[in-house]
Short mmCIF file of C-alpha atoms and ligand atoms in Angstrom, two decimals:
data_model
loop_
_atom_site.label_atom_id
_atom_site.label_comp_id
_atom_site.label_asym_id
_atom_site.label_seq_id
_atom_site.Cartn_x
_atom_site.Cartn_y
_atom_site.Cartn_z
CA UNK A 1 -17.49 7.17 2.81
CA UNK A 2 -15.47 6.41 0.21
CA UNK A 3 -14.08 3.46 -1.61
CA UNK A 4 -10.72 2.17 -3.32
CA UNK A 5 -9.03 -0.52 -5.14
CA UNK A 6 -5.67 -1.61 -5.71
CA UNK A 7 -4.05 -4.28 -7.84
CA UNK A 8 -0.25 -4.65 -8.29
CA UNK A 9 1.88 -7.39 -9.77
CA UNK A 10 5.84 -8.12 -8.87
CA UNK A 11 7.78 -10.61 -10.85
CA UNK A 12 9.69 -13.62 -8.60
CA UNK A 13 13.32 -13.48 -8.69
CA UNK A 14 15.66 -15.41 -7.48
CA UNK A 15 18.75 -13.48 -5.16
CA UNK A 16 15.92 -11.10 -3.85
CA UNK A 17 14.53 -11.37 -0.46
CA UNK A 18 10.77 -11.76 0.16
CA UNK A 19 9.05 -9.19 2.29
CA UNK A 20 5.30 -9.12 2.23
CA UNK A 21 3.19 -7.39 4.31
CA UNK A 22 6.60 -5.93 5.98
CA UNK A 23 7.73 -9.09 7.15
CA UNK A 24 10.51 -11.05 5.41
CA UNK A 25 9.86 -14.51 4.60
CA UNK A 26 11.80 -17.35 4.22
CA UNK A 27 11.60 -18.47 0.55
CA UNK A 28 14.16 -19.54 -2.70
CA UNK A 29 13.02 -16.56 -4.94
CA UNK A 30 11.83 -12.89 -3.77
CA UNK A 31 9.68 -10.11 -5.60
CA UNK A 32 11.49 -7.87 -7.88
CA UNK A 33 10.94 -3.99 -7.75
CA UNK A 34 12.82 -0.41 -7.25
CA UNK A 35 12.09 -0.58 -3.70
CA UNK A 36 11.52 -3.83 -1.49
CA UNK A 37 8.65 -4.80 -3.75
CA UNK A 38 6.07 -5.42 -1.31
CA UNK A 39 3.34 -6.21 -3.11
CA UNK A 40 1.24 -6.56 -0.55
CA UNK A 41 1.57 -3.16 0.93
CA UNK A 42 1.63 -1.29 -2.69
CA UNK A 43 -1.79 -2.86 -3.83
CA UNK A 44 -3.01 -1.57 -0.29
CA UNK A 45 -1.42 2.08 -0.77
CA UNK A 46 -2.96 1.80 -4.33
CA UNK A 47 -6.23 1.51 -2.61
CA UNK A 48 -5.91 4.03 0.03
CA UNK A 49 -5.31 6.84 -2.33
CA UNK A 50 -7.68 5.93 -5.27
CA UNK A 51 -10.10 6.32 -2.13
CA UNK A 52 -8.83 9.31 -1.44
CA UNK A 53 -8.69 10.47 -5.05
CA UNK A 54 -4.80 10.91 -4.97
CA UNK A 55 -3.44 8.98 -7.49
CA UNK A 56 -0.94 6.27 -6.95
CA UNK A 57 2.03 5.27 -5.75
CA UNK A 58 3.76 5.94 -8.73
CA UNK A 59 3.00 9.42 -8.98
CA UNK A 60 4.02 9.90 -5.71
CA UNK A 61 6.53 7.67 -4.99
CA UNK A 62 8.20 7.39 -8.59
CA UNK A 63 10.36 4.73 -9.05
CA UNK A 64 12.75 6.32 -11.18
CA UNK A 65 13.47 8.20 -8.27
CA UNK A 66 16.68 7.09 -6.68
CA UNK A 67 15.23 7.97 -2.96
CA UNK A 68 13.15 5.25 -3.20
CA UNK A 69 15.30 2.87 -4.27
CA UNK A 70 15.04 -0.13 -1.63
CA UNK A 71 12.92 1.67 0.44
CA UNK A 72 11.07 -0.10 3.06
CA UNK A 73 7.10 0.33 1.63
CA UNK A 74 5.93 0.28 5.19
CA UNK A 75 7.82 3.05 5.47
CA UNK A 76 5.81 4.44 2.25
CA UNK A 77 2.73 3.24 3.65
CA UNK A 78 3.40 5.56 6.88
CA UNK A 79 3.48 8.12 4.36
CA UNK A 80 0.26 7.45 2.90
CA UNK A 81 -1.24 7.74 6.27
CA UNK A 82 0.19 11.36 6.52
CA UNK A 83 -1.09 12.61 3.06
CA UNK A 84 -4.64 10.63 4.41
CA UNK A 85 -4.04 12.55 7.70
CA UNK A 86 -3.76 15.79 6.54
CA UNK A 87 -6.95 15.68 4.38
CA UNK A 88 -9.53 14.59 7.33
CA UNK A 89 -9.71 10.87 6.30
CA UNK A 90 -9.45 7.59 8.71
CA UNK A 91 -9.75 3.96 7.72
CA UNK A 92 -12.31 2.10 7.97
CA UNK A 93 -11.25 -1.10 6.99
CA UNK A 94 -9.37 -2.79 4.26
CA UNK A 95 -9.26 -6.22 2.51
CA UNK A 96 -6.44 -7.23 0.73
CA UNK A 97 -5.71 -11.02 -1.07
CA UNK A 98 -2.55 -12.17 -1.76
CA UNK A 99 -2.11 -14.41 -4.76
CA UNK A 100 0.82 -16.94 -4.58
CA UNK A 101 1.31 -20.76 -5.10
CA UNK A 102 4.05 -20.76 -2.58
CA UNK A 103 4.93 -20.15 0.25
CA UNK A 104 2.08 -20.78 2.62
CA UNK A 105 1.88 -17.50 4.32
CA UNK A 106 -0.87 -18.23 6.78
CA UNK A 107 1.51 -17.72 9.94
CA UNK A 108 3.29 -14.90 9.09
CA UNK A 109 -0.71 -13.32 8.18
CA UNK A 110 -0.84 -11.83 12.36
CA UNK A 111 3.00 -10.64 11.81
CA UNK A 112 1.67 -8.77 8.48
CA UNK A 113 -1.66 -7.58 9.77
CA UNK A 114 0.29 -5.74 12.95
CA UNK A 115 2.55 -3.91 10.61
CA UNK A 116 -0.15 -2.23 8.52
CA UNK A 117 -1.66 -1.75 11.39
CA UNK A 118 1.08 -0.09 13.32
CA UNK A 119 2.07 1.92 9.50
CA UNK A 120 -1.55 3.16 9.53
CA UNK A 121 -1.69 3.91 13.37
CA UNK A 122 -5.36 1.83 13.45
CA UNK A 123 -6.36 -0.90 14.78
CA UNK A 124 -5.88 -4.53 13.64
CA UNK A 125 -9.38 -5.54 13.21
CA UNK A 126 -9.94 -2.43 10.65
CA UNK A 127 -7.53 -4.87 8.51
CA UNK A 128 -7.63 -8.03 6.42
CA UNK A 129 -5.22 -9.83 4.54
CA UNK A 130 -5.98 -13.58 2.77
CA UNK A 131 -4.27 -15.76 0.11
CA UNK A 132 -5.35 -17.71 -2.80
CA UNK A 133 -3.51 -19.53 -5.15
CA UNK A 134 -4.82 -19.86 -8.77
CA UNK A 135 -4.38 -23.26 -8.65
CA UNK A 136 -1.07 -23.26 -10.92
CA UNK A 137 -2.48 -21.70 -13.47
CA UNK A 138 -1.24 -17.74 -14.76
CA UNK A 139 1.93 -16.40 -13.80
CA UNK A 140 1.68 -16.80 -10.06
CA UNK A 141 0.23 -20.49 -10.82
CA UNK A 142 3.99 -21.02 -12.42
CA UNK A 143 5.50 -18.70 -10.04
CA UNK A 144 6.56 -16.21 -12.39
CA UNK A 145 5.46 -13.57 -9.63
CA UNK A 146 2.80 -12.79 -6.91
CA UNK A 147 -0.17 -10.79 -7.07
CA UNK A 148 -2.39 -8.67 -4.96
CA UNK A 149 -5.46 -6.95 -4.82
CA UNK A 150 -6.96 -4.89 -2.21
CA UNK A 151 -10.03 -2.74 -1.14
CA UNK A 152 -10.54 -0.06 1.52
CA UNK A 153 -13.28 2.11 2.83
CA UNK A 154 -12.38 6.15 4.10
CA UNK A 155 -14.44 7.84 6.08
CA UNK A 156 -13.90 11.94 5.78
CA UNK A 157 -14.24 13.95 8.83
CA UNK A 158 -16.23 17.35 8.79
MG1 MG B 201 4.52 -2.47 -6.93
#
């Protein structure tokens, strides 16, 4: 077994759309970034290959790299679960935490959780996703931007 972590940070905008989790969301500003700036799904590639012992997303996804520019990062995530693939490793599970003000993102949580699950061809109940707010306080307290942290557990096969 093995474990990772994953943090990322993406600075609200407004005139960008809001995806988290894969799933656009209604909202006045949206997260700034080289590709869709899914927060959400980068913290929980981030953890997938520090379990793996891989790196990051930026070195292999660089975002000075014009390919990636808007890309979809579900579609990144489904490449993830190749380079994961190829070495023998499965999920076991993963718990990620969104941390916003606003919007409440409670229903669009089930919407979320079946794209990662569908990106990492696993079940939904070997993912997790909650929010928190920091009660106003930081950068995502004033809504400066949205963070997100998230942990996973690999399993290597023989
Ligand atoms: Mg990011």
């Amino acid at each position: 077994m093995r474990i990772g972590h994953g943090y990322d940070v993406h600075r609200l905008v407004e005139g960008r759309p809001l995806i988290l989790g894969g799933v656009p969301i209604p909202f006045e500003k949206g997260l700034l970034g080289h590709s869709d700036a899914d927060v959400l799904v980068h913290a929980l590639m981030d953890a997938l290959l520090g379990a793996a012992g891989l790196g990051d997303i930026g070195r292999h996804f660089p975002d000075s790299d014009p390919a990636y520019k808007g890309i979809s990062s579900i579609a990144l995530l489904c490449r993830v679960r190749a380079l994961l693939q190829v070495r023998g490793f499965s999920l076991v599970n993963a718990d990620i935490t969104l941390i916003a003000q606003r919007p409440k993102i409670g229903p669009y949580m089930p919407e979320m959780r079946r794209n990662l699950a569908d990106a990492l061809g696993c079940p939904e109940d070997r993912l997790n996703i909650k929010a928190t707010t920091e009660e106003k306080l930081g950068f995502t307290g004033e809504e400066a931007g949205m963070a997100c942290h998230a942990v996973c557990l690999l399993e290597e096969h023989g």
